PDB file of C-alpha atoms in Angstrom:
ATOM      1  CA  ALA J 137      -3.503   6.328-215.211  1.00  0.00           C
ATOM      2  CA  GLN J 138      -7.160   6.686-215.953  1.00  0.00           C
ATOM      3  CA  LYS J 139      -9.310   3.648-215.277  1.00  0.00           C
ATOM      4  CA  ILE J 140     -12.960   2.633-215.436  1.00  0.00           C
ATOM      5  CA  THR J 141     -14.349  -0.134-213.239  1.00  0.00           C
ATOM      6  CA  GLN J 142     -17.653  -1.895-213.748  1.00  0.00           C
ATOM      7  CA  THR J 143     -18.063  -4.482-211.006  1.00  0.00           C
ATOM      8  CA  GLN J 144     -21.285  -6.111-212.202  1.00  0.00           C
ATOM      9  CA  PRO J 145     -20.582  -8.632-214.967  1.00  0.00           C
ATOM     10  CA  GLY J 146     -24.299  -9.374-215.295  1.00  0.00           C
ATOM     11  CA  MET J 147     -27.571  -7.956-214.049  1.00  0.00           C
ATOM     12  CA  PHE J 148     -31.180  -9.092-214.270  1.00  0.00           C
ATOM     13  CA  VAL J 149     -34.201  -6.809-214.090  1.00  0.00           C
ATOM     14  CA  GLN J 150     -37.895  -7.368-214.453  1.00  0.00           C
ATOM     15  CA  GLU J 151     -39.578  -5.609-217.339  1.00  0.00           C
ATOM     16  CA  LYS J 152     -40.947  -2.153-216.350  1.00  0.00           C
ATOM     17  CA  GLU J 153     -38.709  -1.920-213.298  1.00  0.00           C
ATOM     18  CA  ALA J 154     -35.743   0.419-212.853  1.00  0.00           C
ATOM     19  CA  VAL J 155     -32.143  -0.789-212.758  1.00  0.00           C
ATOM     20  CA  THR J 156     -28.838   0.811-211.794  1.00  0.00           C
ATOM     21  CA  LEU J 157     -25.578  -0.134-213.484  1.00  0.00           C
ATOM     22  CA  ASP J 158     -22.483   0.780-211.501  1.00  0.00           C
ATOM     23  CA  CYS J 159     -19.415   2.592-212.771  1.00  0.00           C
ATOM     24  CA  THR J 160     -16.481   3.998-210.850  1.00  0.00           C
ATOM     25  CA  TYR J 161     -13.567   5.825-212.376  1.00  0.00           C
ATOM     26  CA  ASP J 162     -10.104   6.917-211.463  1.00  0.00           C
ATOM     27  CA  THR J 163      -8.430  10.014-212.802  1.00  0.00           C
ATOM     28  CA  SER J 164      -6.229  12.806-211.571  1.00  0.00           C
ATOM     29  CA  ASP J 165      -7.573  15.187-214.207  1.00  0.00           C
ATOM     30  CA  GLN J 166     -10.000  17.934-213.260  1.00  0.00           C
ATOM     31  CA  SER J 167     -11.628  18.042-216.685  1.00  0.00           C
ATOM     32  CA  TYR J 168     -13.072  14.842-218.075  1.00  0.00           C
ATOM     33  CA  GLY J 169     -16.167  13.396-219.651  1.00  0.00           C
ATOM     34  CA  LEU J 170     -18.092  10.261-218.807  1.00  0.00           C
ATOM     35  CA  PHE J 171     -20.165   8.288-221.284  1.00  0.00           C
ATOM     36  CA  TRP J 172     -22.443   5.285-221.336  1.00  0.00           C
ATOM     37  CA  TYR J 173     -22.839   3.141-224.415  1.00  0.00           C
ATOM     38  CA  LYS J 174     -25.134   0.228-225.162  1.00  0.00           C
ATOM     39  CA  GLN J 175     -23.919  -2.681-227.257  1.00  0.00           C
ATOM     40  CA  PRO J 176     -26.593  -5.112-228.489  1.00  0.00           C
ATOM     41  CA  SER J 177     -25.601  -8.526-229.764  1.00  0.00           C
ATOM     42  CA  SER J 178     -25.233  -7.010-233.249  1.00  0.00           C
ATOM     43  CA  GLY J 179     -22.063  -5.289-232.013  1.00  0.00           C
ATOM     44  CA  GLU J 180     -22.693  -1.604-232.650  1.00  0.00           C
ATOM     45  CA  MET J 181     -21.901   0.765-229.778  1.00  0.00           C
ATOM     46  CA  ILE J 182     -24.876   3.070-229.245  1.00  0.00           C
ATOM     47  CA  PHE J 183     -24.301   6.325-227.373  1.00  0.00           C
ATOM     48  CA  LEU J 184     -26.725   6.781-224.480  1.00  0.00           C
ATOM     49  CA  ILE J 185     -25.700   9.637-222.223  1.00  0.00           C
ATOM     50  CA  TYR J 186     -22.866  12.030-221.367  1.00  0.00           C
ATOM     51  CA  GLN J 187     -21.784  13.765-218.153  1.00  0.00           C
ATOM     52  CA  GLY J 188     -19.104  16.412-218.006  1.00  0.00           C
ATOM     53  CA  SER J 189     -16.978  16.717-214.908  1.00  0.00           C
ATOM     54  CA  TYR J 190     -18.045  20.327-214.417  1.00  0.00           C
ATOM     55  CA  ASP J 191     -21.749  19.692-214.958  1.00  0.00           C
ATOM     56  CA  GLU J 192     -23.577  20.437-211.749  1.00  0.00           C
ATOM     57  CA  GLN J 193     -26.720  18.547-212.633  1.00  0.00           C
ATOM     58  CA  ASN J 194     -27.035  14.868-213.394  1.00  0.00           C
ATOM     59  CA  ALA J 195     -27.518  14.153-217.080  1.00  0.00           C
ATOM     60  CA  THR J 196     -30.811  12.714-218.300  1.00  0.00           C
ATOM     61  CA  GLU J 197     -31.850  11.381-221.702  1.00  0.00           C
ATOM     62  CA  GLY J 198     -35.337   9.936-221.813  1.00  0.00           C
ATOM     63  CA  ARG J 199     -35.380   6.775-219.684  1.00  0.00           C
ATOM     64  CA  TYR J 200     -31.647   7.071-218.985  1.00  0.00           C
ATOM     65  CA  SER J 201     -30.159   9.130-216.203  1.00  0.00           C
ATOM     66  CA  LEU J 202     -26.648   9.320-214.872  1.00  0.00           C
ATOM     67  CA  ASN J 203     -26.151   9.443-211.110  1.00  0.00           C
ATOM     68  CA  PHE J 204     -22.922  11.440-210.950  1.00  0.00           C
ATOM     69  CA  GLN J 205     -21.174  11.547-207.576  1.00  0.00           C
ATOM     70  CA  LYS J 206     -17.918  13.356-208.185  1.00  0.00           C
ATOM     71  CA  ALA J 207     -16.448  12.973-204.706  1.00  0.00           C
ATOM     72  CA  ARG J 208     -16.995   9.230-204.848  1.00  0.00           C
ATOM     73  CA  LYS J 209     -15.853   9.085-208.476  1.00  0.00           C
ATOM     74  CA  SER J 210     -18.932   7.209-209.541  1.00  0.00           C
ATOM     75  CA  ALA J 211     -21.152   7.599-212.589  1.00  0.00           C
ATOM     76  CA  ASN J 212     -23.927   5.059-212.341  1.00  0.00           C
ATOM     77  CA  LEU J 213     -26.456   4.613-215.147  1.00  0.00           C
ATOM     78  CA  VAL J 214     -30.099   4.377-214.151  1.00  0.00           C
ATOM     79  CA  ILE J 215     -32.563   2.919-216.637  1.00  0.00           C
ATOM     80  CA  SER J 216     -36.176   3.492-215.687  1.00  0.00           C
ATOM     81  CA  ALA J 217     -39.102   1.374-216.864  1.00  0.00           C
ATOM     82  CA  SER J 218     -36.922  -1.363-218.391  1.00  0.00           C
ATOM     83  CA  GLN J 219     -37.969  -2.794-221.733  1.00  0.00           C
ATOM     84  CA  LEU J 220     -37.100  -6.124-223.329  1.00  0.00           C
ATOM     85  CA  GLY J 221     -35.079  -4.221-225.915  1.00  0.00           C
ATOM     86  CA  ASP J 222     -32.796  -2.927-223.182  1.00  0.00           C
ATOM     87  CA  SER J 223     -31.167  -6.357-222.938  1.00  0.00           C
ATOM     88  CA  ALA J 224     -27.570  -5.728-224.047  1.00  0.00           C
ATOM     89  CA  MET J 225     -24.047  -5.017-222.854  1.00  0.00           C
ATOM     90  CA  TYR J 226     -23.553  -1.612-221.276  1.00  0.00           C
ATOM     91  CA  PHE J 227     -20.193   0.122-221.180  1.00  0.00           C
ATOM     92  CA  CYS J 228     -19.078   3.060-219.115  1.00  0.00           C
ATOM     93  CA  ALA J 229     -16.297   5.131-220.678  1.00  0.00           C
ATOM     94  CA  MET J 230     -14.177   8.145-219.833  1.00  0.00           C
ATOM     95  CA  ARG J 231     -12.706  10.676-222.207  1.00  0.00           C
ATOM     96  CA  GLU J 232      -9.197  11.798-221.593  1.00  0.00           C
ATOM     97  CA  THR J 233      -8.511  15.478-221.326  1.00  0.00           C
ATOM     98  CA  TYR J 234      -8.976  17.379-224.514  1.00  0.00           C
ATOM     99  CA  ASN J 235      -5.351  17.905-225.370  1.00  0.00           C
ATOM    100  CA  GLN J 236      -4.717  14.183-225.438  1.00  0.00           C
ATOM    101  CA  GLY J 237      -6.957  13.531-228.393  1.00  0.00           C
ATOM    102  CA  GLY J 238     -10.170  12.546-226.736  1.00  0.00           C
ATOM    103  CA  LYS J 239      -9.781   8.786-226.903  1.00  0.00           C
ATOM    104  CA  LEU J 240     -12.152   6.813-224.718  1.00  0.00           C
ATOM    105  CA  ILE J 241     -11.208   4.412-221.954  1.00  0.00           C
ATOM    106  CA  PHE J 242     -13.834   1.736-221.398  1.00  0.00           C
ATOM    107  CA  GLY J 243     -14.804  -0.493-218.530  1.00  0.00           C
ATOM    108  CA  GLN J 244     -15.361  -4.201-218.969  1.00  0.00           C
ATOM    109  CA  GLY J 245     -19.093  -3.845-219.307  1.00  0.00           C
ATOM    110  CA  THR J 246     -22.241  -5.121-217.640  1.00  0.00           C
ATOM    111  CA  GLU J 247     -24.591  -7.520-219.389  1.00  0.00           C
ATOM    112  CA  LEU J 248     -28.177  -6.552-218.667  1.00  0.00           C
ATOM    113  CA  SER J 249     -30.974  -9.054-219.128  1.00  0.00           C
ATOM    114  CA  VAL J 250     -34.567  -7.845-218.958  1.00  0.00           C
ATOM    115  CA  LYS J 251     -37.062 -10.535-217.999  1.00  0.00           C
ATOM    116  CA  PRO J 252     -40.689 -10.423-219.165  1.00  0.00           C
TER     117      PRO J 252
ATOM    118  CA  ASP Q   1     -27.527  12.200-241.607  1.00  0.00           C
ATOM    119  CA  THR Q   2     -25.935   8.828-242.200  1.00  0.00           C
ATOM    120  CA  GLY Q   3     -24.021   7.199-239.398  1.00  0.00           C
ATOM    121  CA  VAL Q   4     -20.589   5.626-239.344  1.00  0.00           C
ATOM    122  CA  SER Q   5     -20.296   2.666-241.678  1.00  0.00           C
ATOM    123  CA  GLN Q   6     -17.740  -0.126-241.757  1.00  0.00           C
ATOM    124  CA  ASP Q   7     -16.929  -2.722-244.348  1.00  0.00           C
ATOM    125  CA  PRO Q   8     -16.831  -5.674-244.249  1.00  0.00           C
ATOM    126  CA  ARG Q   9     -18.988  -6.599-241.280  1.00  0.00           C
ATOM    127  CA  HIS Q  10     -17.358  -9.995-240.988  1.00  0.00           C
ATOM    128  CA  LYS Q  11     -14.029 -11.313-242.186  1.00  0.00           C
ATOM    129  CA  ILE Q  12     -12.645 -14.815-241.862  1.00  0.00           C
ATOM    130  CA  THR Q  13      -9.047 -15.292-242.878  1.00  0.00           C
ATOM    131  CA  LYS Q  14      -6.236 -17.746-242.475  1.00  0.00           C
ATOM    132  CA  ARG Q  15      -3.245 -17.029-240.308  1.00  0.00           C
ATOM    133  CA  GLY Q  16      -0.562 -15.188-242.219  1.00  0.00           C
ATOM    134  CA  GLN Q  17      -2.911 -13.440-244.642  1.00  0.00           C
ATOM    135  CA  ASN Q  18      -3.328  -9.684-244.890  1.00  0.00           C
ATOM    136  CA  VAL Q  19      -6.692  -8.030-244.285  1.00  0.00           C
ATOM    137  CA  THR Q  20      -7.961  -4.498-244.781  1.00  0.00           C
ATOM    138  CA  PHE Q  21     -10.976  -2.863-243.203  1.00  0.00           C
ATOM    139  CA  ARG Q  22     -12.691   0.347-244.214  1.00  0.00           C
ATOM    140  CA  CYS Q  23     -14.474   2.957-242.139  1.00  0.00           C
ATOM    141  CA  ASP Q  24     -16.605   5.802-243.458  1.00  0.00           C
ATOM    142  CA  PRO Q  25     -17.228   8.387-240.724  1.00  0.00           C
ATOM    143  CA  ILE Q  26     -20.088  10.825-240.399  1.00  0.00           C
ATOM    144  CA  SER Q  27     -19.389  13.293-243.192  1.00  0.00           C
ATOM    145  CA  GLU Q  28     -18.545  16.452-241.249  1.00  0.00           C
ATOM    146  CA  HIS Q  29     -16.578  14.694-238.506  1.00  0.00           C
ATOM    147  CA  ASN Q  30     -12.891  15.562-238.525  1.00  0.00           C
ATOM    148  CA  ARG Q  31     -11.741  13.001-235.943  1.00  0.00           C
ATOM    149  CA  LEU Q  32     -11.742   9.288-236.564  1.00  0.00           C
ATOM    150  CA  TYR Q  33     -10.839   6.576-234.044  1.00  0.00           C
ATOM    151  CA  TRP Q  34     -10.102   2.861-234.277  1.00  0.00           C
ATOM    152  CA  TYR Q  35     -10.712   0.527-231.346  1.00  0.00           C
ATOM    153  CA  ARG Q  36     -10.328  -3.210-230.875  1.00  0.00           C
ATOM    154  CA  GLN Q  37     -12.669  -5.272-228.739  1.00  0.00           C
ATOM    155  CA  THR Q  38     -11.938  -8.841-227.741  1.00  0.00           C
ATOM    156  CA  LEU Q  39     -14.552 -11.194-226.344  1.00  0.00           C
ATOM    157  CA  GLY Q  40     -15.819 -10.167-222.938  1.00  0.00           C
ATOM    158  CA  GLN Q  41     -13.841  -6.935-222.824  1.00  0.00           C
ATOM    159  CA  GLY Q  42     -14.507  -3.297-223.447  1.00  0.00           C
ATOM    160  CA  PRO Q  43     -13.058  -1.635-226.544  1.00  0.00           C
ATOM    161  CA  GLU Q  44      -9.418  -0.601-226.451  1.00  0.00           C
ATOM    162  CA  PHE Q  45      -8.036   2.378-228.306  1.00  0.00           C
ATOM    163  CA  LEU Q  46      -5.760   1.701-231.276  1.00  0.00           C
ATOM    164  CA  THR Q  47      -5.247   4.991-233.114  1.00  0.00           C
ATOM    165  CA  TYR Q  48      -6.909   8.205-234.158  1.00  0.00           C
ATOM    166  CA  PHE Q  49      -6.827  10.768-236.942  1.00  0.00           C
ATOM    167  CA  GLN Q  50      -7.580  14.422-237.089  1.00  0.00           C
ATOM    168  CA  ASN Q  51      -8.425  15.010-240.718  1.00  0.00           C
ATOM    169  CA  GLU Q  52      -5.701  13.093-242.600  1.00  0.00           C
ATOM    170  CA  ALA Q  53      -3.084  13.247-239.828  1.00  0.00           C
ATOM    171  CA  GLN Q  54      -2.575  10.218-237.615  1.00  0.00           C
ATOM    172  CA  LEU Q  55      -1.923  11.837-234.247  1.00  0.00           C
ATOM    173  CA  GLU Q  56      -1.696   8.964-231.810  1.00  0.00           C
ATOM    174  CA  LYS Q  57      -1.047   5.243-231.907  1.00  0.00           C
ATOM    175  CA  SER Q  58      -1.502   2.836-229.023  1.00  0.00           C
ATOM    176  CA  ARG Q  59       1.228   0.423-228.054  1.00  0.00           C
ATOM    177  CA  LEU Q  60      -1.357  -2.217-228.984  1.00  0.00           C
ATOM    178  CA  LEU Q  61      -0.797  -1.236-232.598  1.00  0.00           C
ATOM    179  CA  SER Q  62       2.130  -3.431-233.541  1.00  0.00           C
ATOM    180  CA  ASP Q  63       4.113  -2.833-236.708  1.00  0.00           C
ATOM    181  CA  ARG Q  64       1.866  -5.338-238.479  1.00  0.00           C
ATOM    182  CA  PHE Q  65      -0.944  -2.808-238.221  1.00  0.00           C
ATOM    183  CA  SER Q  66      -1.201   0.289-240.352  1.00  0.00           C
ATOM    184  CA  ALA Q  67      -3.967   2.832-240.664  1.00  0.00           C
ATOM    185  CA  GLU Q  68      -4.554   5.592-243.155  1.00  0.00           C
ATOM    186  CA  ARG Q  69      -7.017   8.367-243.798  1.00  0.00           C
ATOM    187  CA  PRO Q  70      -5.718   9.687-247.093  1.00  0.00           C
ATOM    188  CA  LYS Q  71      -8.105  12.547-247.789  1.00  0.00           C
ATOM    189  CA  GLY Q  72      -9.448  13.113-244.331  1.00  0.00           C
ATOM    190  CA  SER Q  73     -12.614  11.209-245.143  1.00  0.00           C
ATOM    191  CA  PHE Q  74     -12.712   7.388-245.015  1.00  0.00           C
ATOM    192  CA  SER Q  75     -10.038   5.398-243.217  1.00  0.00           C
ATOM    193  CA  THR Q  76      -8.512   1.962-243.713  1.00  0.00           C
ATOM    194  CA  LEU Q  77      -6.959  -0.357-241.166  1.00  0.00           C
ATOM    195  CA  GLU Q  78      -4.664  -3.039-242.531  1.00  0.00           C
ATOM    196  CA  ILE Q  79      -3.323  -6.001-240.614  1.00  0.00           C
ATOM    197  CA  GLN Q  80      -0.423  -7.837-242.212  1.00  0.00           C
ATOM    198  CA  ARG Q  81       0.510 -11.444-241.493  1.00  0.00           C
ATOM    199  CA  THR Q  82      -2.529 -11.983-239.304  1.00  0.00           C
ATOM    200  CA  GLU Q  83      -2.234 -14.037-236.133  1.00  0.00           C
ATOM    201  CA  GLN Q  84      -4.941 -15.832-234.184  1.00  0.00           C
ATOM    202  CA  GLY Q  85      -4.596 -13.219-231.459  1.00  0.00           C
ATOM    203  CA  ASP Q  86      -5.824 -10.609-233.927  1.00  0.00           C
ATOM    204  CA  SER Q  87      -9.297 -12.156-233.816  1.00  0.00           C
ATOM    205  CA  ALA Q  88     -11.521  -9.419-232.433  1.00  0.00           C
ATOM    206  CA  MET Q  89     -14.144  -6.826-233.283  1.00  0.00           C
ATOM    207  CA  TYR Q  90     -12.609  -3.733-234.862  1.00  0.00           C
ATOM    208  CA  LEU Q  91     -14.674  -0.648-234.169  1.00  0.00           C
ATOM    209  CA  CYS Q  92     -14.458   2.723-235.840  1.00  0.00           C
ATOM    210  CA  ALA Q  93     -15.817   5.919-234.323  1.00  0.00           C
ATOM    211  CA  SER Q  94     -15.942   9.541-235.395  1.00  0.00           C
ATOM    212  CA  ARG Q  95     -16.653  12.895-233.862  1.00  0.00           C
ATOM    213  CA  LEU Q  96     -16.486  16.575-234.540  1.00  0.00           C
ATOM    214  CA  SER Q  97     -13.842  18.171-232.367  1.00  0.00           C
ATOM    215  CA  GLY Q  98     -14.650  21.266-230.390  1.00  0.00           C
ATOM    216  CA  GLN Q  99     -18.169  20.249-229.471  1.00  0.00           C
ATOM    217  CA  PRO Q 100     -19.205  20.463-225.800  1.00  0.00           C
ATOM    218  CA  THR Q 101     -19.717  16.758-225.305  1.00  0.00           C
ATOM    219  CA  ASP Q 102     -17.082  15.398-227.734  1.00  0.00           C
ATOM    220  CA  THR Q 103     -19.306  12.379-228.237  1.00  0.00           C
ATOM    221  CA  GLN Q 104     -17.902   9.626-230.427  1.00  0.00           C
ATOM    222  CA  TYR Q 105     -20.334   7.792-232.667  1.00  0.00           C
ATOM    223  CA  PHE Q 106     -19.489   4.224-233.520  1.00  0.00           C
ATOM    224  CA  GLY Q 107     -19.963   2.103-236.579  1.00  0.00           C
ATOM    225  CA  PRO Q 108     -21.255  -1.487-236.529  1.00  0.00           C
ATOM    226  CA  GLY Q 109     -17.760  -2.941-236.383  1.00  0.00           C
ATOM    227  CA  THR Q 110     -15.845  -5.527-238.393  1.00  0.00           C
ATOM    228  CA  ARG Q 111     -15.603  -8.908-236.738  1.00  0.00           C
ATOM    229  CA  LEU Q 112     -12.329 -10.608-237.677  1.00  0.00           C
ATOM    230  CA  THR Q 113     -11.750 -14.315-237.224  1.00  0.00           C
ATOM    231  CA  VAL Q 114      -8.265 -15.651-237.888  1.00  0.00           C
ATOM    232  CA  LEU Q 115      -8.148 -19.414-238.360  1.00  0.00           C
TER     233      LEU Q 115
END
């Protein structure tokens, strides 16, 4: 069964510094997608970044980058130049193979706190 | 381009009452998903629709839960005879199938409290 593991319940980072949020996954599928979402206290899940299993380069979106290590089954999120507004819950998720409807499987999340 | 909207944002009900939530997806999105998120956990899949067809239901979706998407646009999730264990955030997401990233876009959620 597919599974996402986020081992850091909470992380602190100083404003303007970089931070890495860990995510490991387990799947026997060859084709899959990995996502990171941000959830502020308001509750909405905000899409940040996507990495496909066949993508050879690590995904980047502005200050977000995904450190994809396929052999180690890890997909860590790197946030550069942290801002106070980055304080939120962060969820790593995996999409099942296409023919199974594309539902997402989420990890338990990491709460990031950015200190001024 | 409006995002996914959900109504109501908050619902407080007494045990045993029925509740209904609504989700309006992004207009051109043909797939719509419902997830449930309890405190301190990641969202868990409940069900999804492709257009008006409900194609998959999680075992989490007991027979007290029913979801519809009558015209392939908005969707409703009804919980009958609510229990305290139903207290959670109910999230709706939509996407357009066949896109390279298959990204799901979420609404703000409906937070249900069952007293």
